[in-house]
Amino acid sequence: MRTKDIATALIVAILAASFLMTAVDLEFGSPKNTGMDDYMIQNGQEMAAVNNIVTGVVFDFRGFDTLGEATVLFTAVLAISMMFRKRKEEDEDYDYE
């Protein structure tokens, strides 16, 4: 096994462990009640001019946030696909005896 493969596996293992530790520490089931929730429920329909408040929040108030999340996901998928494509080209150049 090459040093580069070992380093890649080590980095992936460290990232996976850090994501897992973060997920274990998250609280589920009882989100904190903030004043923003009540405000959006009472005024969101009028502010966004939509019948469904969820649609209004997602598209009118969180549109840029959703666009940013989609950009991050697209970039990650692109980077991973480029990483595997490069590895495949390296394997094709390898001279098997």
mmCIF file of C-alpha atoms in Angstrom:
data_model
loop_
_atom_site.group_PDB
_atom_site.id
_atom_site.type_symbol
_atom_site.label_atom_id
_atom_site.label_comp_id
_atom_site.label_asym_id
_atom_site.label_seq_id
_atom_site.Cartn_x
_atom_site.Cartn_y
_atom_site.Cartn_z
ATOM 1 C CA MET A 1 0.000 0.000 0.000
ATOM 2 C CA ARG A 2 1.389 3.366 -0.955
ATOM 3 C CA THR A 3 2.011 6.176 1.498
ATOM 4 C CA LYS A 4 -0.502 8.358 -0.333
ATOM 5 C CA ASP A 5 -3.229 5.735 0.148
ATOM 6 C CA ILE A 6 -2.429 5.417 3.836
ATOM 7 C CA ALA A 7 -2.540 9.192 4.279
ATOM 8 C CA THR A 8 -5.859 9.391 2.431
ATOM 9 C CA ALA A 9 -7.352 6.603 4.532
ATOM 10 C CA LEU A 10 -6.125 8.275 7.710
ATOM 11 C CA ILE A 11 -7.630 11.636 6.740
ATOM 12 C CA VAL A 12 -10.962 10.024 5.834
ATOM 13 C CA ALA A 13 -10.984 8.117 9.146
ATOM 14 C CA ILE A 14 -10.278 11.287 11.140
ATOM 15 C CA LEU A 15 -13.026 13.201 9.305
ATOM 16 C CA ALA A 16 -15.514 10.361 9.789
ATOM 17 C CA ALA A 17 -14.689 10.135 13.500
ATOM 18 C CA SER A 18 -15.104 13.895 13.960
ATOM 19 C CA PHE A 19 -18.472 13.879 12.145
ATOM 20 C CA LEU A 20 -19.623 10.913 14.229
ATOM 21 C CA MET A 21 -18.572 12.569 17.496
ATOM 22 C CA THR A 22 -20.399 15.745 16.486
ATOM 23 C CA ALA A 23 -23.551 13.781 15.614
ATOM 24 C CA VAL A 24 -23.489 11.954 18.948
ATOM 25 C CA ASP A 25 -23.438 15.268 20.848
ATOM 26 C CA LEU A 26 -26.486 16.679 19.018
ATOM 27 C CA GLU A 27 -29.779 16.969 20.853
ATOM 28 C CA PHE A 28 -32.763 15.527 19.031
ATOM 29 C CA GLY A 29 -36.491 15.781 19.589
ATOM 30 C CA SER A 30 -36.870 18.992 21.533
ATOM 31 C CA PRO A 31 -35.657 22.094 19.713
ATOM 32 C CA LYS A 32 -35.356 25.265 21.701
ATOM 33 C CA ASN A 33 -38.386 27.536 21.532
ATOM 34 C CA THR A 34 -37.416 30.981 20.346
ATOM 35 C CA GLY A 35 -39.402 34.118 19.801
ATOM 36 C CA MET A 36 -38.640 33.892 16.087
ATOM 37 C CA ASP A 37 -40.814 30.773 15.777
ATOM 38 C CA ASP A 38 -43.891 32.514 17.131
ATOM 39 C CA TYR A 39 -43.191 35.640 15.079
ATOM 40 C CA MET A 40 -42.909 33.669 11.819
ATOM 41 C CA ILE A 41 -46.065 31.699 12.559
ATOM 42 C CA GLN A 42 -48.047 34.864 13.250
ATOM 43 C CA ASN A 43 -46.610 37.123 10.502
ATOM 44 C CA GLY A 44 -44.929 34.865 7.925
ATOM 45 C CA GLN A 45 -47.961 34.325 5.728
ATOM 46 C CA GLU A 46 -48.571 38.034 5.375
ATOM 47 C CA MET A 47 -44.873 38.876 4.873
ATOM 48 C CA ALA A 48 -44.227 36.223 2.221
ATOM 49 C CA ALA A 49 -47.650 36.498 0.568
ATOM 50 C CA VAL A 50 -48.080 32.712 0.380
ATOM 51 C CA ASN A 51 -50.655 30.341 1.822
ATOM 52 C CA ASN A 52 -48.117 27.764 3.006
ATOM 53 C CA ILE A 53 -45.776 29.224 5.632
ATOM 54 C CA VAL A 54 -43.198 26.479 5.117
ATOM 55 C CA THR A 55 -42.899 27.386 1.450
ATOM 56 C CA GLY A 56 -42.602 31.041 2.347
ATOM 57 C CA VAL A 57 -39.816 30.417 4.830
ATOM 58 C CA VAL A 58 -37.867 28.079 2.534
ATOM 59 C CA PHE A 59 -38.059 30.139 -0.632
ATOM 60 C CA ASP A 60 -38.415 33.713 0.604
ATOM 61 C CA PHE A 61 -36.387 33.828 3.804
ATOM 62 C CA ARG A 62 -33.912 30.972 3.402
ATOM 63 C CA GLY A 63 -33.411 31.028 -0.365
ATOM 64 C CA PHE A 64 -29.788 32.148 -0.242
ATOM 65 C CA ASP A 65 -29.060 29.690 2.556
ATOM 66 C CA THR A 66 -30.516 26.849 0.492
ATOM 67 C CA LEU A 67 -28.554 28.000 -2.553
ATOM 68 C CA GLY A 68 -25.364 28.025 -0.481
ATOM 69 C CA GLU A 69 -26.043 24.526 0.832
ATOM 70 C CA ALA A 70 -26.661 23.254 -2.688
ATOM 71 C CA THR A 71 -23.403 24.857 -3.840
ATOM 72 C CA VAL A 72 -21.437 23.178 -1.048
ATOM 73 C CA LEU A 73 -22.979 19.786 -1.829
ATOM 74 C CA PHE A 74 -22.332 20.185 -5.563
ATOM 75 C CA THR A 75 -18.720 21.176 -4.897
ATOM 76 C CA ALA A 76 -18.194 18.168 -2.631
ATOM 77 C CA VAL A 77 -19.643 15.750 -5.186
ATOM 78 C CA LEU A 78 -17.533 17.322 -7.923
ATOM 79 C CA ALA A 79 -14.357 17.079 -5.818
ATOM 80 C CA ILE A 80 -14.986 13.431 -4.914
ATOM 81 C CA SER A 81 -15.719 12.499 -8.517
ATOM 82 C CA MET A 82 -12.528 14.263 -9.659
ATOM 83 C CA MET A 83 -10.536 12.430 -6.989
ATOM 84 C CA PHE A 84 -11.757 9.015 -8.148
ATOM 85 C CA ARG A 85 -11.289 9.931 -11.814
ATOM 86 C CA LYS A 86 -7.652 10.846 -11.210
ATOM 87 C CA ARG A 87 -7.070 7.591 -9.328
ATOM 88 C CA LYS A 88 -8.569 5.571 -12.187
ATOM 89 C CA GLU A 89 -6.230 7.230 -14.700
ATOM 90 C CA GLU A 90 -3.243 6.454 -12.482
ATOM 91 C CA ASP A 91 -4.237 2.782 -12.315
ATOM 92 C CA GLU A 92 -4.495 2.582 -16.113
ATOM 93 C CA ASP A 93 -0.928 3.838 -16.493
ATOM 94 C CA TYR A 94 0.392 1.238 -14.082
ATOM 95 C CA ASP A 95 2.322 -1.518 -15.834
ATOM 96 C CA TYR A 96 1.121 -4.866 -14.589
ATOM 97 C CA GLU A 97 3.642 -7.652 -15.028
#
